[in-house]
Coordinates of C-alpha atoms and ligand atoms in Angstrom, one line a residue:
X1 CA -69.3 47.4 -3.6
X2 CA -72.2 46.2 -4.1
X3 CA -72.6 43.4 -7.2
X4 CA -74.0 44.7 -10.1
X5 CA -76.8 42.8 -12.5
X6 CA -76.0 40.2 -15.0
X7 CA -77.5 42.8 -17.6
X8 CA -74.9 45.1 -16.2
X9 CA -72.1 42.9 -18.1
X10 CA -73.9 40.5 -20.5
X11 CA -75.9 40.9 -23.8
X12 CA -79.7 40.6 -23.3
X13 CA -80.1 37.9 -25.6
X14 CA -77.4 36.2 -25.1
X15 CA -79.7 32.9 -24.5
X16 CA -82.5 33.1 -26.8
X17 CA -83.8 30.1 -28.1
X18 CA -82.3 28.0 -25.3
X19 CA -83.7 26.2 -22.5
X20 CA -82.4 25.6 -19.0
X21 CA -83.8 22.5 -16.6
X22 CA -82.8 23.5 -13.1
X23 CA -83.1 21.4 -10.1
X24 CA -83.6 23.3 -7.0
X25 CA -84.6 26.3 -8.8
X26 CA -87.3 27.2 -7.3
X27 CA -85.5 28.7 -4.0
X28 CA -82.4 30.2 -3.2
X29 CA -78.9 30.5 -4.9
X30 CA -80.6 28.0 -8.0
X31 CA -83.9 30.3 -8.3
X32 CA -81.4 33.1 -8.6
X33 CA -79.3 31.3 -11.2
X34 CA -82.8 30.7 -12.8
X35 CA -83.8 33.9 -12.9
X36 CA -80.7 35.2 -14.8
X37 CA -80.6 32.5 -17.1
X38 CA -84.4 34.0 -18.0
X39 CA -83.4 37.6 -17.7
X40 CA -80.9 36.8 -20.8
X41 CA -83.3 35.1 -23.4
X42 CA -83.4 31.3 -21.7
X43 CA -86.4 29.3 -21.2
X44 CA -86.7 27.6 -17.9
X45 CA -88.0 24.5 -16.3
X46 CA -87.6 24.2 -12.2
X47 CA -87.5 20.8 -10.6
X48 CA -87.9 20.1 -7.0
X49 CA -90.6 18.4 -5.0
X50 CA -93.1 20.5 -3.8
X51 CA -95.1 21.7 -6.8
X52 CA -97.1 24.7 -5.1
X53 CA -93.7 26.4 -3.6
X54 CA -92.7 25.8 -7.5
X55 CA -95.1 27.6 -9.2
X56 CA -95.1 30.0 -7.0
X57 CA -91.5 31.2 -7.8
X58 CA -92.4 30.4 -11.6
X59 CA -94.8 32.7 -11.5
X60 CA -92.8 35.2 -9.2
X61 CA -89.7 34.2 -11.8
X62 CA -92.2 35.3 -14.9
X63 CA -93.3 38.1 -13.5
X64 CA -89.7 39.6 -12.3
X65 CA -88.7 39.2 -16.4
X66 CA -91.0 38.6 -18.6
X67 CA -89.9 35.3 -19.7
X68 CA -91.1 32.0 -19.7
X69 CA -90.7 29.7 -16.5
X70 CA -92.4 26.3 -16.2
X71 CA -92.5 24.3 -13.0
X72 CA -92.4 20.2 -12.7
X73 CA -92.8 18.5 -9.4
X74 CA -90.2 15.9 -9.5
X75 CA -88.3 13.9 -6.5
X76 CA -84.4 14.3 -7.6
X77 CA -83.9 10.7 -5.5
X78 CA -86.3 8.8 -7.6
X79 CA -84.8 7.6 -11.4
X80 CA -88.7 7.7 -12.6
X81 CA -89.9 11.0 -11.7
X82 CA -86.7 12.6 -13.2
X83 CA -87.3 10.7 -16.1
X84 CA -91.3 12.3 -16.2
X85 CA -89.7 15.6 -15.2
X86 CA -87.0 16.0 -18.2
X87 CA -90.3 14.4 -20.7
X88 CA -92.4 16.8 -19.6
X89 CA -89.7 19.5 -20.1
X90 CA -89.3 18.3 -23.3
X91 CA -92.5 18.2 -24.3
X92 CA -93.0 22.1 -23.2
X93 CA -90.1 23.3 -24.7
X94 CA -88.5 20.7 -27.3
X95 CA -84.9 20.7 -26.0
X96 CA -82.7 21.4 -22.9
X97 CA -79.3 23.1 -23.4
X98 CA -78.3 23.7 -19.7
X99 CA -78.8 21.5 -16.5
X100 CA -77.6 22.9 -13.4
X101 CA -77.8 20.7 -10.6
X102 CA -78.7 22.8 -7.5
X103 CA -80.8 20.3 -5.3
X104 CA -79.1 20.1 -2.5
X105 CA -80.2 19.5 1.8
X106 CA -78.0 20.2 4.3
X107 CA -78.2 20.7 8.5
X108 CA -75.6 21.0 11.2
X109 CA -75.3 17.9 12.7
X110 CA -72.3 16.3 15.1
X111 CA -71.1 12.7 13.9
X112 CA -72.9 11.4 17.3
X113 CA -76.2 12.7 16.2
X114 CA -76.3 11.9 12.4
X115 CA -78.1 9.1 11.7
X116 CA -77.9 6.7 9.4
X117 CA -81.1 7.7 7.6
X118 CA -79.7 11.3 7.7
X119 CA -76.6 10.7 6.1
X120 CA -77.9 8.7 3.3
X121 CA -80.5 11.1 2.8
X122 CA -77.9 14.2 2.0
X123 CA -76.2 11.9 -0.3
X124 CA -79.1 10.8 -2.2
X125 CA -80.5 14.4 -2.8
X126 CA -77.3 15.4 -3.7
X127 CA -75.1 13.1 -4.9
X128 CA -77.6 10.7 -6.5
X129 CA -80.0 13.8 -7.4
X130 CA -76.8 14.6 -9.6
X131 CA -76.2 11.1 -11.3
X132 CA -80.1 11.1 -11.7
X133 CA -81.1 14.3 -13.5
X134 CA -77.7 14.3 -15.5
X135 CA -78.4 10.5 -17.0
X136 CA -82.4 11.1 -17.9
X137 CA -81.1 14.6 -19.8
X138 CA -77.9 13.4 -21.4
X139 CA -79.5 12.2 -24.7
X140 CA -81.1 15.8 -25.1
X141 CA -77.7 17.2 -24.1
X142 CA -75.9 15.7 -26.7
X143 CA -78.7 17.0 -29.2
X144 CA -78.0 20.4 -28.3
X145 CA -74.2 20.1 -27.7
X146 CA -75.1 21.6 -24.3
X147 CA -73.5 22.7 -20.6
X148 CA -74.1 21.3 -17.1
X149 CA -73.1 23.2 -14.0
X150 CA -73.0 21.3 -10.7
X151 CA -73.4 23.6 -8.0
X152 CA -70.8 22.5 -5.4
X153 CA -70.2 23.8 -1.6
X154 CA -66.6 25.0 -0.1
X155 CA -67.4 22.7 3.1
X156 CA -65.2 20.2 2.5
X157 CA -62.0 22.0 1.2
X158 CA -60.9 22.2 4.8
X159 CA -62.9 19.7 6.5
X160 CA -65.9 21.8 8.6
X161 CA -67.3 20.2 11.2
X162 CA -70.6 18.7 10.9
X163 CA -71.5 19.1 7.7
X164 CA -69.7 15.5 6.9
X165 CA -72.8 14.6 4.8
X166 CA -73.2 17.5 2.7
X167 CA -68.9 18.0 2.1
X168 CA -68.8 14.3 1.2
X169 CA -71.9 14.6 -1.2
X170 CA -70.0 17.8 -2.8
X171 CA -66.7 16.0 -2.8
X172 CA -68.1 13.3 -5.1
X173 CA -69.9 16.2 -7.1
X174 CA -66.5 17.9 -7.8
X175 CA -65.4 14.0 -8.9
X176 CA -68.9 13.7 -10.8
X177 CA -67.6 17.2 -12.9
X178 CA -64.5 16.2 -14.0
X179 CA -65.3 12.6 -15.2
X180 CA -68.2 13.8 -17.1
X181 CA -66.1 17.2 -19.1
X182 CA -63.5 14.2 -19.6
X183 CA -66.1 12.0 -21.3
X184 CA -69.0 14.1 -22.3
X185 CA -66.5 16.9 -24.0
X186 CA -66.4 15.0 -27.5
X187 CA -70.4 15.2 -27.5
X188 CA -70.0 18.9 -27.7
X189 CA -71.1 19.2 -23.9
X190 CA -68.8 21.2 -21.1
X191 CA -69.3 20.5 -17.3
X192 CA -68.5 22.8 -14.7
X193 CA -69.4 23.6 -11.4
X194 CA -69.5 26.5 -9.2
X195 CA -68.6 26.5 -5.4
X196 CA -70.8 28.8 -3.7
X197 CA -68.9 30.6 -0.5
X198 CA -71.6 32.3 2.3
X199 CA -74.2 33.8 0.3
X200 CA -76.3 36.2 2.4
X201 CA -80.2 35.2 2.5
X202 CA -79.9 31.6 1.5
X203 CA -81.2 28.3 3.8
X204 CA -77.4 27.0 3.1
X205 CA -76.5 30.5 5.2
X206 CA -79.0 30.1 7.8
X207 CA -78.6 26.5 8.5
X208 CA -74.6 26.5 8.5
X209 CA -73.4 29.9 9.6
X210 CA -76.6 31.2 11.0
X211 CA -75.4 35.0 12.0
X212 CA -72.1 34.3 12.9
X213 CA -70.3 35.5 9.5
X214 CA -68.5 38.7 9.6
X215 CA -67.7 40.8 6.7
X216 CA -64.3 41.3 7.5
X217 CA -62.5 37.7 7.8
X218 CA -64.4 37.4 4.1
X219 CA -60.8 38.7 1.5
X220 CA -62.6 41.2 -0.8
X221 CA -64.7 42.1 2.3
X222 CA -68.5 41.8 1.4
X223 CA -70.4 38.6 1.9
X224 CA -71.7 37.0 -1.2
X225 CA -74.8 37.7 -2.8
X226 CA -76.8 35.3 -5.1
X227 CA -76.4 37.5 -7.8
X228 CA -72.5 36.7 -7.7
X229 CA -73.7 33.1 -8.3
X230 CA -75.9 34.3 -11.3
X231 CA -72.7 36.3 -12.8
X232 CA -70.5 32.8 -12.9
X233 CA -73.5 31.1 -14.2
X234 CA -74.3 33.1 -17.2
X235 CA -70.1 33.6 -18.0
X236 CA -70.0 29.6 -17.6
X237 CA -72.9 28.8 -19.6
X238 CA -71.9 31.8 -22.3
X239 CA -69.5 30.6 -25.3
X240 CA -67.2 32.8 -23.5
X241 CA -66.1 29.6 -21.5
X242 CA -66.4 27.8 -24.4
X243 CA -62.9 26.4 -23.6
X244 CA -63.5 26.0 -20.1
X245 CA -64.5 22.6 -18.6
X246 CA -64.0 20.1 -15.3
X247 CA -63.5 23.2 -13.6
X248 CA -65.3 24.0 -10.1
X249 CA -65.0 27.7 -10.0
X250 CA -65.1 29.1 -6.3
X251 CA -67.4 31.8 -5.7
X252 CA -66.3 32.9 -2.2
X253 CA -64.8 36.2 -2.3
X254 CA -61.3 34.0 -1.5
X255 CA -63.2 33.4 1.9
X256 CA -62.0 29.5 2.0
X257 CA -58.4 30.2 2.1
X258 CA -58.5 32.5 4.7
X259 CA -56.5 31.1 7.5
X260 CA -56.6 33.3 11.0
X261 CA -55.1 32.2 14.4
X262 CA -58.4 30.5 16.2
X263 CA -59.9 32.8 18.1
X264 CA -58.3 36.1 16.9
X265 CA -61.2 38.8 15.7
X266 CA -59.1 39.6 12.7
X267 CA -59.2 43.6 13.4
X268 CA -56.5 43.0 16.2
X269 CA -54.4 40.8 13.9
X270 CA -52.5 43.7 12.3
X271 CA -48.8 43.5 10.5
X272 CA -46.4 44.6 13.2
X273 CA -43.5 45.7 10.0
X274 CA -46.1 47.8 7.5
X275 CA -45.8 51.1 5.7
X276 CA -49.4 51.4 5.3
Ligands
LIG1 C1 -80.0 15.9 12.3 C2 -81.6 15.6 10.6 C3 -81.8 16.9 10.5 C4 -81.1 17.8 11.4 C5 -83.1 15.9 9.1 N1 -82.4 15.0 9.7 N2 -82.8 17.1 9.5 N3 -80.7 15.1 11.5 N4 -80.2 17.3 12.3 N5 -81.3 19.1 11.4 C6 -82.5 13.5 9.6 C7 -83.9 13.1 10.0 O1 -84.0 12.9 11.4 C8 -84.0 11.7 9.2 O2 -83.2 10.7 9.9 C9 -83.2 12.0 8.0 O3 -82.4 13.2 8.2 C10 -84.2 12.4 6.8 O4 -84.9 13.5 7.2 P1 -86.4 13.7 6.6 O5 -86.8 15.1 7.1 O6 -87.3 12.6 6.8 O7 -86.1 13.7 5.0 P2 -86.5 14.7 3.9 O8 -88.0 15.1 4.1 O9 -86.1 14.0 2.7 O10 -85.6 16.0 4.1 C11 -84.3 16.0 4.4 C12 -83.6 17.3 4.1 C13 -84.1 18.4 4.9 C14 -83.8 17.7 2.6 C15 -82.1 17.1 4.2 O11 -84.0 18.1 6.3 C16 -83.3 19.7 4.7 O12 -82.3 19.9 5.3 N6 -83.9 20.6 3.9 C17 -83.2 21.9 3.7 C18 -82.7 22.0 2.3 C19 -81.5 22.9 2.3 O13 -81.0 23.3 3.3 N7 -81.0 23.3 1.1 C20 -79.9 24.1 1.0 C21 -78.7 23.3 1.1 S1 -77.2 24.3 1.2 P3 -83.9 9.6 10.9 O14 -82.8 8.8 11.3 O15 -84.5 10.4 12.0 O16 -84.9 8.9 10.0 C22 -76.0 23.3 0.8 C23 -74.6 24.0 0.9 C24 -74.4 24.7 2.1 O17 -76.1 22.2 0.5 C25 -73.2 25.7 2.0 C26 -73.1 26.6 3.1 C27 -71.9 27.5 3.2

């Protein structure tokens, strides 16, 4: 079945008056969680580096739903240009409500071959990237008893191999979620995160599974589509979760806990006692 639009199950307006500041939203999975945000009333500011890809989407973004997208060229790694980033956010829209931390780099790469300088490089976009954008927003965040969503990765639930850089960034991102609900909660301000599974048409996709992903070893038997990501995000952010916090929510289609003897196409592993 194919996933329907965030429209499809949440009111219109359910957003108005609010304003997101997404990093990494001007591609993939995070310009998808963008764009629904948007679609349901939000305002939205995109961070990443390059400023002509950003106001390209922005204006791709605007265009898709009438709403109001604003792109800032900022370098997540670097405390100043964060700090210009959420300042000029704030001077465009007067508040931030939601941060979702999407930016995020990631290559297959063998513990032989990963550099130094390669390493530290996936956990400073990531894992610092995080820390960064989450410090130079909190004071707004407590002004508008706000959310964060960390977006997260299922690589290191089982230990893929090499992707040791990226699972270890998302490991201390997972960490990063559950302090920060602990002590940000009496501020008014939940943190969640979601764990995107293999979501068709993303760089995450192409650089880690290329086309080697099959339908069926995925449970509900579909791959994942960026608009599943949307869904979570506008249910997380919603007051419907007002009571949910420190919670990374897996968005996989139960894919991660599949466990098939290696090697076996899972068509030919069928139940040798079974009525059906
Ligand atoms: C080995 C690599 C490499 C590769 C970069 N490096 N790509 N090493 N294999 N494919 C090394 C470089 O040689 C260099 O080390 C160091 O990393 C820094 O690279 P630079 O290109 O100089 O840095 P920078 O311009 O900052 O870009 C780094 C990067 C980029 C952002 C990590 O390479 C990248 O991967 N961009 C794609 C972003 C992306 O994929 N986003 C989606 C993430 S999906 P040396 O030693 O040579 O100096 C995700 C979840 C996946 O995170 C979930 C899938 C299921």
């Amino acid at each position: 079945m194919a996933t329907v639009s965030t429209t499809d199950v949440f009111q219109k307006n359910l957003f108005a008056g609010r304003v997101l500041l997404c990093s990494g939203g001007g591609s993939g999975i995070c310009r998808g969680m963008t764009e629904a945000m948007v679609r349901h009333g939000a305002k939205a500011v995109i961070v990443s580096r390059t400023l002509s890809k950003l106001e390209k989407a922005a204006k791709e973004m605007r265009e898709a739903t009438g709403g109001d997208v604003f792109p800032v060229a900022a370098d997540v790694r670097k405390p100043e240009q964060v700090e210009q980033a959420v300042a000029k956010a704030i001077e465009k829209f007067g508040r931030i409500d939601y941060l979702i931390n999407g930016a995020a780099g990631n290559f297959l790469a063998p513990f032989e071959n990963l550099s130094y300088n390669a390493f530290r490089t996936v956990i400073e976009i990531d894992l610092l990237g995080t820390f960064n954008l989450t410090k130079a927003t909190l004071e707004h965040l407590k002004a508008s008893k706000g959310a964060i969503i960390n977006v997260s990765a299922t690589l290191h639930y089982k230990g893929m191999p090499f992707v040791q850089h990226a699972g270890a960034a998302k490991a201390a991102i997972d960490a990063l979620t559950k302090h920060w609900a602990v002590e940000l909660g009496p501020y008014g301000i939940r943190v969640n995160g979601i764990a995107p599974g293999p979501i068709a048409a993303t760089e995450g996709i192409k650089r880690v599974v290329g086309e080697n992903m099959t339908q069926e070893s995925i449970p509900v038997q579909r791959t994942g589509e960026i608009e599943d990501i949307a869904q979570s995000t506008v249910f997380l952010f919603s007051q419907g979760a007002s009571y949910i916090t420190g919670v990374t929510l897996t968005v996989d289609g139960g894919e991660w806990l599949t466990s098939y003897p290696p090697g076996y196409p899972t068509s030919v592993l069928k139940p040798t006692h079974s009525k059906l």
